[in-house]
Amino acid sequence: MTILVPVLGDQLSHDLASLGDQDPSATTVLMMEVWDEATYVKHHKQKIALIFSAMRHFAAELEERGFSVDYVTLDDEENSGSFTGEVARALDRHEVEKIRIVEAGEFRVADEIETWSDQFDLPVDILPDTRFVATLDEFFAWAQGREGLRMEYFYRDMRRKTGLLMDGDDPVQGRWNFDQENRGSADPDTDFPDRPFFEPDAITEKVMKLVEDRFGDHFGTLESFGWPVTAEDAKKALEHFLDHRLPCFGATQDAMLVGEDFLNHALLSTSINLGLLDPLYVCQRAERRYEDGKAPIEAVEGFIRQIIGWREYIRGVYWWEGRGYGDENFFDHQRGLPEFYWTGDTDMLCLKEAVRSTREHAYAHHIQRLMVLGNFALLAGVDPKAVQDWFLVVYGDAYEWVEMPNVVGMALFADGGGMASKPYCASGNYINKMSNYCNKCRYDVKKKTGENACPFNALYWHFLDRNRGKLGNNHRLGRVYSTWDRMKDDRKDEYRSSADAFLETLEPAKEGWARN
């Protein structure tokens, strides 16, 4: 008899709760490449290659540790195409006394696992995922009774719990947040460090061929694939960031430059979300750089906040809000996603650059995602479901638990303010301040309306005007609406007509990009 331990594609950690205290001789690890997971949305080619390659490498590492691994490849002729189908087949191959698995990160998979005990007439132990700093019970206790779930207060609790950047009960240097120092633009002449690139080995090359053969119509390209696919390489990527980019990370984390896809960003979220890197370990390594005087507090605090603050918080929001959160649509936006989100065929250089980087690398940094791609979708009134599908498809670090709350609550304010105190909307002035896109764009950011004006300018006022009934009492938008009220009626009409004329030019995306 054996204990069957299914390990999912985002659970590639040797300290996984289902593996940690298991006797390898009494354990069969089941790993499955299944069609359902690769195609429930049509994931970016690099995302599929990353997960499958990392899975195959992890399986080999488990075998070296003495585990028996039952690994089902996608091209196995008997592959059923689903997790449940593959567990059923494994039960035919092995004498199993019980199933032991770490809880899934997403509702869709969690619901499937919940059926296994009855379906297979076996005990199924579903263990909590201990790879997060906060347990779900801790997050739920924190969220209970709050009118709005503001990340900053949760983040402070995580600092206290971990002791990161703490001086006793107080934050080091007397401040919790150094965000004000981390909002600068970047000099276009800056010599940014090269991205750490991990040359595909034989396993990865085989997976890449599989992906090209089986998922050739999916978005993206494999030409620049160089992500870490093992814990060893992920740690090398971490050290590269700490050595070469962390000291300047804070100062340029919100900046955008033409042709600079990575700047001083960490590029670690794919490895953390797969399980190749432990998030607390990552933060502790960054903290040590501050303590050793090798990185400034604003850079280290900003980086740590993204992990034990934002990442942990987003996961909590996903499970707290529940399955219906993805259906939220506060503004009743119904417009289809524009075709250029897939093709990059637009004269708006900021959007063109963000889509190009996304297509080439399955990556764009957080300001491109929020203040360019998300901001445009919000101002243009794009259906939140369509935006969720797009973000889930195109980014290598995107899983529903992290993508859905970021899109619904942060980028689109579709939850009406559950996460954010106001919509993250901006005119072209913000993009001009934070980038060099505008001085290379065919649109004039200084022109407010008309054919050659930056579309963000008219869309900004158009969005606020048409949604005044829902946003007019928002205390953070009072000055903005006062500015609108002081405008002459003919000026308001110019904004409205300019925005309407631009929106008429948007081509909706063809079917088949995101889902079959």
Coordinates of C-alpha atoms in Angstrom, one line a residue:
M1 CA 0.0 0.0 0.0
T2 CA 1.1 3.5 -0.7
I3 CA 0.0 7.1 0.0
L4 CA -0.7 9.0 -3.2
V5 CA 0.6 12.6 -3.2
P6 CA -0.6 14.6 -6.2
V7 CA 1.7 17.7 -6.6
L8 CA 0.2 20.4 -8.8
G9 CA 2.1 22.6 -11.2
D10 CA 2.4 25.6 -8.8
Q11 CA 3.4 23.5 -5.8
L12 CA 7.0 22.8 -6.8
S13 CA 8.5 23.2 -3.3
H14 CA 10.6 20.5 -1.5
D15 CA 9.1 21.7 1.8
L16 CA 5.5 21.3 0.5
A17 CA 3.3 20.2 3.4
S18 CA 2.3 17.0 1.7
L19 CA 5.9 15.9 1.2
G20 CA 7.7 17.3 4.2
D21 CA 7.3 14.4 6.6
Q22 CA 6.5 11.6 4.2
D23 CA 8.6 8.4 4.0
P24 CA 9.6 8.2 0.3
S25 CA 9.4 4.4 0.4
A26 CA 5.7 4.6 1.4
T27 CA 4.8 7.4 -1.0
T28 CA 3.9 7.7 -4.6
V29 CA 4.1 11.3 -6.0
L30 CA 1.7 11.9 -8.9
M31 CA 2.5 14.8 -11.3
M32 CA 0.3 15.5 -14.3
E33 CA 0.5 17.6 -17.4
V34 CA -3.2 17.9 -18.3
W35 CA -4.9 19.5 -21.3
D36 CA -7.6 21.1 -19.1
E37 CA -5.1 23.2 -17.2
A38 CA -3.2 24.3 -20.3
T39 CA -6.4 25.3 -22.1
Y40 CA -9.1 26.5 -19.8
V41 CA -7.8 29.8 -21.0
K42 CA -5.2 29.8 -23.9
H43 CA -2.2 30.6 -21.8
H44 CA 0.9 32.3 -23.2
K45 CA 3.3 29.8 -24.8
Q46 CA 6.1 30.8 -22.3
K47 CA 3.8 30.2 -19.4
I48 CA 3.0 26.6 -20.4
A49 CA 6.6 25.9 -21.2
L50 CA 7.7 27.4 -17.8
I51 CA 5.3 25.3 -15.8
F52 CA 5.8 22.0 -17.7
S53 CA 9.6 22.3 -17.7
A54 CA 9.7 23.2 -14.0
M55 CA 7.4 20.2 -13.2
R56 CA 9.7 17.8 -15.1
H57 CA 12.8 19.2 -13.4
F58 CA 11.1 19.0 -10.0
A59 CA 10.0 15.4 -10.6
A60 CA 13.7 14.5 -11.3
E61 CA 14.7 16.1 -8.1
L62 CA 12.1 14.2 -6.1
E63 CA 13.4 10.9 -7.6
E64 CA 16.9 11.8 -6.5
R65 CA 15.5 12.2 -3.0
G66 CA 14.2 8.6 -3.2
F67 CA 10.5 9.3 -4.0
S68 CA 8.7 7.2 -6.6
V69 CA 7.2 9.7 -9.1
D70 CA 4.4 8.7 -11.4
Y71 CA 4.7 11.4 -14.0
V72 CA 2.1 11.8 -16.8
T73 CA 3.3 13.8 -19.7
L74 CA 0.9 15.7 -21.9
D75 CA 1.6 13.5 -24.9
D76 CA 1.0 10.3 -23.1
E77 CA -1.6 8.5 -25.2
E78 CA -3.6 7.4 -22.2
N79 CA -3.7 10.9 -20.6
S80 CA -7.3 11.7 -19.7
G81 CA -6.7 15.5 -19.8
S82 CA -7.9 16.3 -16.3
F83 CA -6.6 16.1 -12.7
T84 CA -9.5 13.9 -11.6
G85 CA -9.1 11.6 -14.6
E86 CA -5.4 11.2 -13.9
V87 CA -5.9 10.5 -10.2
A88 CA -8.4 7.8 -11.2
R89 CA -5.9 6.2 -13.6
A90 CA -3.2 6.4 -10.9
L91 CA -5.5 4.5 -8.5
D92 CA -5.7 1.7 -11.0
R93 CA -1.9 1.5 -11.2
H94 CA -1.1 1.7 -7.5
E95 CA -2.5 0.1 -4.3
V96 CA -3.4 3.4 -2.5
E97 CA -4.6 3.7 1.1
K98 CA -5.2 7.4 1.0
I99 CA -4.6 10.6 -1.0
R100 CA -2.6 13.4 0.5
I101 CA -2.6 16.8 -1.2
V102 CA -1.9 20.5 -0.4
E103 CA -4.9 22.7 -0.9
A104 CA -5.2 24.2 -4.4
G105 CA -4.6 27.9 -5.0
E106 CA -7.8 28.4 -7.1
F107 CA -11.5 27.7 -6.6
R108 CA -11.8 25.8 -9.8
V109 CA -9.2 23.2 -8.8
A110 CA -10.2 23.2 -5.1
D111 CA -13.8 22.3 -6.1
E112 CA -12.5 19.4 -8.1
I113 CA -10.3 18.0 -5.3
E114 CA -13.3 18.2 -2.9
T115 CA -15.1 15.5 -4.9
W116 CA -12.3 12.9 -4.7
S117 CA -13.1 11.4 -1.4
D118 CA -16.7 10.4 -2.5
Q119 CA -15.7 9.7 -6.0
F120 CA -12.9 7.3 -5.2
D121 CA -14.1 6.1 -1.8
L122 CA -10.8 6.9 -0.2
P123 CA -9.7 9.3 2.6
V124 CA -8.3 12.5 1.1
D125 CA -6.2 14.7 3.4
I126 CA -6.3 18.3 2.1
L127 CA -3.5 20.2 3.9
P128 CA -3.1 24.0 4.2
D129 CA -0.5 25.6 2.0
T130 CA 2.2 26.6 4.5
R131 CA 4.2 28.5 1.9
F132 CA 2.4 31.7 2.6
V133 CA 3.2 34.0 5.6
A134 CA -0.4 34.4 6.6
T135 CA -2.8 31.6 7.0
L136 CA -6.2 32.1 5.5
D137 CA -7.7 32.0 9.0
E138 CA -5.4 34.9 10.0
F139 CA -6.5 36.9 6.9
F140 CA -10.2 36.2 7.6
A141 CA -9.8 37.3 11.2
W142 CA -8.1 40.5 10.0
A143 CA -10.8 41.2 7.4
Q144 CA -13.8 40.5 9.6
G145 CA -15.9 43.6 10.2
R146 CA -13.8 45.9 8.0
E147 CA -15.7 48.2 5.5
G148 CA -12.7 48.3 3.2
L149 CA -9.8 45.9 3.0
R150 CA -6.8 48.3 2.8
M151 CA -3.5 46.5 2.2
E152 CA -1.4 48.9 4.2
Y153 CA -2.8 47.8 7.6
F154 CA -2.5 44.1 6.7
Y155 CA 1.1 44.7 5.6
R156 CA 2.0 46.2 9.0
D157 CA 0.6 43.0 10.7
M158 CA 2.8 40.9 8.4
R159 CA 5.9 43.0 9.3
R160 CA 5.1 42.4 13.0
K161 CA 4.6 38.7 12.4
T162 CA 7.8 38.2 10.4
G163 CA 9.9 40.7 12.2
L164 CA 11.1 42.0 8.8
L165 CA 12.5 45.6 9.0
M166 CA 11.4 45.9 12.6
D167 CA 13.1 47.5 15.6
G168 CA 11.3 45.8 18.4
D169 CA 7.7 46.8 18.1
D170 CA 8.4 49.7 15.7
P171 CA 9.4 49.8 12.1
V172 CA 13.1 50.5 11.4
Q173 CA 13.7 54.3 10.8
G174 CA 10.3 54.9 12.3
R175 CA 8.3 54.5 9.1
W176 CA 6.2 51.6 7.7
N177 CA 6.1 52.9 4.2
F178 CA 8.7 54.6 2.0
D179 CA 6.5 54.7 -1.1
Q180 CA 6.9 58.4 -1.5
E181 CA 10.6 57.9 -2.3
N182 CA 9.8 55.2 -4.8
R183 CA 7.8 57.2 -7.4
G184 CA 10.5 58.6 -9.6
S185 CA 11.0 58.3 -13.4
A186 CA 14.2 57.0 -14.9
D187 CA 16.8 58.6 -17.1
P188 CA 16.6 57.0 -20.6
D189 CA 20.4 56.9 -20.6
T190 CA 20.6 54.6 -17.5
D191 CA 22.6 51.5 -18.1
F192 CA 20.3 48.9 -16.6
P193 CA 21.7 45.4 -15.7
D194 CA 21.0 42.6 -18.2
R195 CA 18.2 40.3 -17.4
P196 CA 19.5 37.0 -15.9
F197 CA 18.9 34.5 -18.7
F198 CA 18.8 30.8 -18.2
E199 CA 19.6 28.9 -21.3
P200 CA 17.0 26.1 -22.0
D201 CA 18.5 22.7 -21.3
A202 CA 17.4 19.5 -23.0
I203 CA 14.3 19.1 -20.8
T204 CA 13.2 22.6 -21.5
E205 CA 13.9 22.4 -25.2
K206 CA 11.8 19.2 -25.4
V207 CA 8.9 21.0 -23.6
M208 CA 9.2 24.0 -25.9
K209 CA 8.9 21.8 -28.9
L210 CA 5.8 20.2 -27.3
V211 CA 4.3 23.6 -26.7
E212 CA 4.9 24.9 -30.2
D213 CA 3.4 21.7 -31.6
R214 CA 0.4 21.5 -29.4
F215 CA -0.3 25.2 -28.6
G216 CA 0.9 26.9 -31.7
D217 CA -2.2 29.2 -31.9
H218 CA -1.7 30.5 -28.3
F219 CA -0.5 34.1 -27.7
G220 CA 3.2 34.8 -27.4
T221 CA 6.5 33.6 -28.6
L222 CA 9.1 31.2 -27.2
E223 CA 12.0 32.8 -28.8
S224 CA 13.2 34.7 -25.7
F225 CA 12.4 32.0 -23.1
G226 CA 15.0 32.2 -20.4
W227 CA 13.1 31.8 -17.1
P228 CA 14.4 29.8 -14.2
V229 CA 12.8 26.3 -14.1
T230 CA 14.6 24.9 -11.0
A231 CA 15.0 26.1 -7.5
E232 CA 18.8 26.3 -8.0
D233 CA 18.4 28.7 -10.9
A234 CA 15.7 30.6 -9.1
K235 CA 18.1 31.3 -6.3
K236 CA 20.7 32.5 -8.8
A237 CA 18.1 34.9 -10.2
L238 CA 17.4 36.1 -6.7
E239 CA 21.2 36.7 -6.0
H240 CA 21.5 38.5 -9.4
F241 CA 18.7 40.9 -8.3
L242 CA 20.1 41.5 -4.9
D243 CA 23.6 42.2 -6.4
H244 CA 22.7 44.3 -9.4
R245 CA 19.2 45.8 -9.1
L246 CA 17.9 45.9 -5.6
P247 CA 19.9 49.1 -4.6
C248 CA 18.1 51.0 -7.4
F249 CA 14.8 49.1 -7.3
G250 CA 12.9 51.6 -5.3
A251 CA 13.9 54.7 -7.2
T252 CA 12.8 53.2 -10.6
Q253 CA 10.1 50.8 -9.7
D254 CA 7.3 52.9 -11.2
A255 CA 9.3 54.1 -14.3
M256 CA 8.7 53.1 -17.9
L257 CA 11.1 53.4 -20.8
V258 CA 10.9 52.5 -24.5
G259 CA 12.7 49.2 -25.1
E260 CA 13.6 48.7 -21.5
D261 CA 11.4 45.8 -20.4
F262 CA 13.0 44.9 -17.1
L263 CA 14.8 48.0 -15.7
N264 CA 15.6 47.2 -12.0
H265 CA 12.7 44.8 -11.4
A266 CA 13.2 41.6 -9.6
L267 CA 11.7 39.2 -12.1
L268 CA 11.1 36.7 -9.3
S269 CA 7.3 36.4 -9.3
T270 CA 7.2 33.5 -11.7
S271 CA 9.6 31.5 -9.4
I272 CA 7.8 32.4 -6.2
N273 CA 4.3 31.6 -7.6
L274 CA 5.6 28.2 -8.9
G275 CA 7.1 27.4 -5.5
L276 CA 10.7 27.5 -6.6
L277 CA 11.5 30.3 -4.2
D278 CA 10.2 30.7 -0.7
P279 CA 8.8 34.2 -0.3
L280 CA 9.9 34.7 3.3
Y281 CA 13.5 33.6 2.4
V282 CA 13.5 36.1 -0.5
C283 CA 12.5 38.9 1.9
Q284 CA 15.0 37.9 4.5
R285 CA 17.8 38.0 1.9
A286 CA 16.7 41.5 0.9
E287 CA 16.6 42.6 4.5
R288 CA 20.1 41.4 5.0
R289 CA 21.3 43.7 2.2
Y290 CA 19.8 46.7 4.0
E291 CA 21.4 45.6 7.3
D292 CA 24.7 45.3 5.6
G293 CA 24.5 48.7 4.1
K294 CA 24.3 47.4 0.6
A295 CA 20.8 48.7 -0.3
P296 CA 18.8 51.7 0.9
I297 CA 15.7 51.3 3.1
E298 CA 13.3 52.7 0.5
A299 CA 14.4 50.0 -2.0
V300 CA 14.3 47.1 0.4
E301 CA 11.0 48.2 2.1
G302 CA 9.3 48.7 -1.3
F303 CA 10.4 45.2 -2.4
I304 CA 9.4 43.5 0.8
R305 CA 6.0 45.2 0.7
Q306 CA 5.3 43.7 -2.7
I307 CA 5.8 40.2 -1.3
I308 CA 4.6 40.0 2.3
G309 CA 2.2 42.9 1.8
W310 CA 0.7 42.9 -1.6
R311 CA 1.1 39.2 -2.6
E312 CA -0.2 37.9 0.7
Y313 CA -3.0 40.4 0.8
I314 CA -4.2 39.6 -2.7
R315 CA -4.3 35.9 -1.9
G316 CA -6.4 36.6 1.2
V317 CA -8.8 38.8 -0.8
Y318 CA -9.3 36.1 -3.4
W319 CA -10.5 33.6 -0.8
W320 CA -12.3 36.1 1.4
E321 CA -14.4 37.5 -1.4
G322 CA -15.3 34.1 -2.8
R323 CA -16.2 32.7 -6.2
G324 CA -18.5 35.6 -7.2
Y325 CA -15.8 38.2 -7.0
G326 CA -14.8 37.7 -10.6
D327 CA -18.3 38.7 -11.6
E328 CA -18.2 42.2 -10.0
N329 CA -18.9 45.0 -12.5
F330 CA -19.5 48.2 -10.5
F331 CA -19.6 50.5 -13.5
D332 CA -21.5 48.0 -15.7
H333 CA -18.8 48.1 -18.3
Q334 CA -19.7 46.1 -21.4
R335 CA -17.1 47.0 -24.1
G336 CA -15.2 44.1 -25.6
L337 CA -11.4 44.0 -25.2
P338 CA -9.8 45.9 -28.0
E339 CA -7.9 43.8 -30.6
F340 CA -4.7 45.6 -30.0
Y341 CA -4.3 44.0 -26.6
W342 CA -3.4 40.9 -28.6
T343 CA -1.7 42.3 -31.6
G344 CA -0.1 45.5 -30.3
D345 CA -1.3 47.3 -33.4
T346 CA -2.0 50.7 -32.0
D347 CA -0.4 54.2 -32.3
M348 CA -0.5 54.6 -28.6
L349 CA 3.2 53.9 -27.8
C350 CA 2.7 53.1 -24.1
L351 CA 0.2 50.4 -24.9
K352 CA 2.2 49.2 -27.9
E353 CA 5.3 48.8 -25.7
A354 CA 3.4 47.0 -22.9
V355 CA 1.8 44.5 -25.3
R356 CA 5.1 43.9 -27.1
S357 CA 6.9 43.1 -23.8
T358 CA 4.0 40.9 -22.8
R359 CA 4.1 39.0 -26.1
E360 CA 7.9 38.5 -26.1
H361 CA 8.4 37.7 -22.4
A362 CA 5.1 36.8 -20.8
Y363 CA 6.0 39.8 -18.6
A364 CA 5.3 43.5 -18.1
H365 CA 6.0 45.2 -14.8
H366 CA 3.4 46.3 -12.4
I367 CA 3.0 50.0 -13.5
Q368 CA 2.6 48.9 -17.2
R369 CA -0.1 46.5 -16.0
L370 CA -1.9 48.9 -13.7
M371 CA -1.4 52.4 -15.1
V372 CA -1.2 51.6 -18.9
L373 CA -3.1 48.4 -19.7
G374 CA -5.5 48.5 -16.7
N375 CA -6.0 52.2 -16.8
F376 CA -6.9 52.2 -20.5
A377 CA -9.4 49.3 -20.0
L378 CA -11.0 51.2 -17.1
L379 CA -11.3 54.5 -19.0
A380 CA -12.6 52.8 -22.1
G381 CA -15.2 50.8 -20.2
V382 CA -14.0 47.3 -21.0
D383 CA -15.9 44.4 -19.6
P384 CA -14.0 43.2 -16.5
K385 CA -14.4 39.6 -17.4
A386 CA -12.6 40.2 -20.7
V387 CA -9.8 42.0 -18.9
Q388 CA -9.5 39.1 -16.4
D389 CA -9.2 36.6 -19.2
W390 CA -6.5 38.6 -20.9
F391 CA -4.3 39.0 -17.8
L392 CA -4.7 35.4 -16.9
V393 CA -3.6 34.3 -20.4
V394 CA -0.6 36.5 -21.0
Y395 CA 1.6 36.6 -17.9
G396 CA 3.9 33.9 -16.7
D397 CA 3.2 34.7 -13.0
A398 CA -0.6 34.9 -13.5
Y399 CA -2.8 32.4 -11.6
E400 CA -6.5 33.2 -10.8
W401 CA -5.8 33.9 -7.1
V402 CA -3.4 36.7 -7.9
E403 CA -4.8 37.9 -11.2
M404 CA -8.5 38.2 -10.3
P405 CA -8.3 40.5 -7.3
N406 CA -5.7 42.6 -9.0
V407 CA -7.9 43.2 -12.0
V408 CA -11.3 43.4 -10.3
G409 CA -10.3 45.4 -7.2
M410 CA -7.2 47.3 -8.2
A411 CA -7.0 47.9 -11.9
L412 CA -10.8 48.2 -12.7
F413 CA -12.4 49.2 -9.4
A414 CA -15.0 46.7 -10.4
D415 CA -15.8 45.9 -6.8
G416 CA -16.8 49.5 -6.1
G417 CA -14.0 50.2 -3.6
G418 CA -13.6 47.0 -1.6
M419 CA -9.9 47.1 -2.2
A420 CA -9.0 50.6 -3.3
S421 CA -10.3 53.9 -1.9
K422 CA -10.6 55.3 -5.5
P423 CA -10.2 54.1 -9.0
Y424 CA -6.6 54.0 -10.3
C425 CA -7.4 56.2 -13.3
A426 CA -5.1 58.8 -14.9
S427 CA -4.7 61.0 -17.9
G428 CA -1.8 61.1 -20.3
N429 CA 0.1 63.3 -17.9
Y430 CA 0.8 60.5 -15.5
I431 CA 2.3 58.3 -18.3
N432 CA 4.3 61.3 -19.5
K433 CA 5.7 61.9 -16.0
M434 CA 6.7 58.3 -15.5
S435 CA 8.0 57.4 -18.9
N436 CA 9.6 58.6 -22.2
Y437 CA 6.8 57.1 -24.2
C438 CA 5.0 60.3 -24.9
N439 CA 7.8 62.2 -26.6
K440 CA 8.1 59.3 -29.1
C441 CA 4.4 58.8 -29.6
R442 CA 2.4 60.0 -32.6
Y443 CA -0.2 61.4 -30.2
D444 CA 0.5 64.7 -28.4
V445 CA 0.1 64.3 -24.7
K446 CA -0.1 68.1 -24.2
K447 CA -3.1 68.3 -26.5
K448 CA -6.3 67.6 -24.6
T449 CA -8.9 67.0 -27.3
G450 CA -9.0 66.4 -31.0
E451 CA -7.7 63.9 -33.5
N452 CA -4.0 64.1 -32.5
A453 CA -4.5 64.5 -28.8
C454 CA -3.4 61.7 -26.4
P455 CA -6.5 59.5 -26.1
F456 CA -6.0 59.1 -22.3
N457 CA -6.7 62.8 -21.8
A458 CA -10.3 62.9 -23.1
L459 CA -11.0 59.3 -21.9
Y460 CA -10.1 60.3 -18.3
W461 CA -12.7 63.1 -18.2
H462 CA -15.2 61.0 -20.1
F463 CA -14.9 58.2 -17.6
L464 CA -15.3 60.6 -14.6
D465 CA -18.3 62.4 -16.2
R466 CA -20.3 59.3 -17.1
N467 CA -19.7 57.7 -13.7
R468 CA -20.4 60.7 -11.5
G469 CA -23.4 59.1 -10.1
K470 CA -21.2 56.4 -8.6
L471 CA -18.1 58.4 -7.9
G472 CA -19.3 61.9 -7.1
N473 CA -19.3 61.4 -3.3
N474 CA -15.8 59.7 -3.2
H475 CA -13.8 61.9 -0.9
R476 CA -10.6 61.4 -2.8
L477 CA -12.1 62.7 -6.1
G478 CA -13.7 65.9 -4.7
R479 CA -11.0 68.2 -6.1
V480 CA -11.1 66.4 -9.5
Y481 CA -14.8 66.9 -9.8
S482 CA -14.5 70.5 -8.7
T483 CA -12.1 71.0 -11.6
W484 CA -14.6 69.5 -14.0
D485 CA -17.3 71.7 -12.6
R486 CA -15.3 74.8 -13.3
M487 CA -14.9 74.0 -16.9
K488 CA -17.1 75.7 -19.5
D489 CA -19.8 73.6 -21.0
D490 CA -18.3 73.8 -24.5
R491 CA -15.0 72.5 -23.1
K492 CA -16.8 69.6 -21.4
D493 CA -18.5 68.8 -24.7
E494 CA -15.1 68.8 -26.5
Y495 CA -13.8 66.2 -24.0
R496 CA -17.0 64.1 -24.4
S497 CA -17.0 64.2 -28.2
S498 CA -13.3 63.6 -28.5
A499 CA -13.5 60.5 -26.3
D500 CA -16.6 59.2 -28.1
A501 CA -14.8 59.7 -31.5
F502 CA -11.8 57.7 -30.3
L503 CA -13.9 54.9 -28.8
E504 CA -15.6 54.5 -32.1
T505 CA -12.2 53.6 -33.6
L506 CA -11.6 50.6 -31.3
E507 CA -11.8 47.2 -33.0
P508 CA -13.0 44.5 -30.6
A509 CA -10.8 41.4 -30.3
K510 CA -11.6 38.5 -32.5
E511 CA -12.8 35.4 -30.8
G512 CA -10.3 32.6 -30.1
W513 CA -7.5 34.6 -28.5
A514 CA -8.3 33.8 -24.9
R515 CA -10.6 30.8 -25.0
N516 CA -11.3 28.1 -27.6

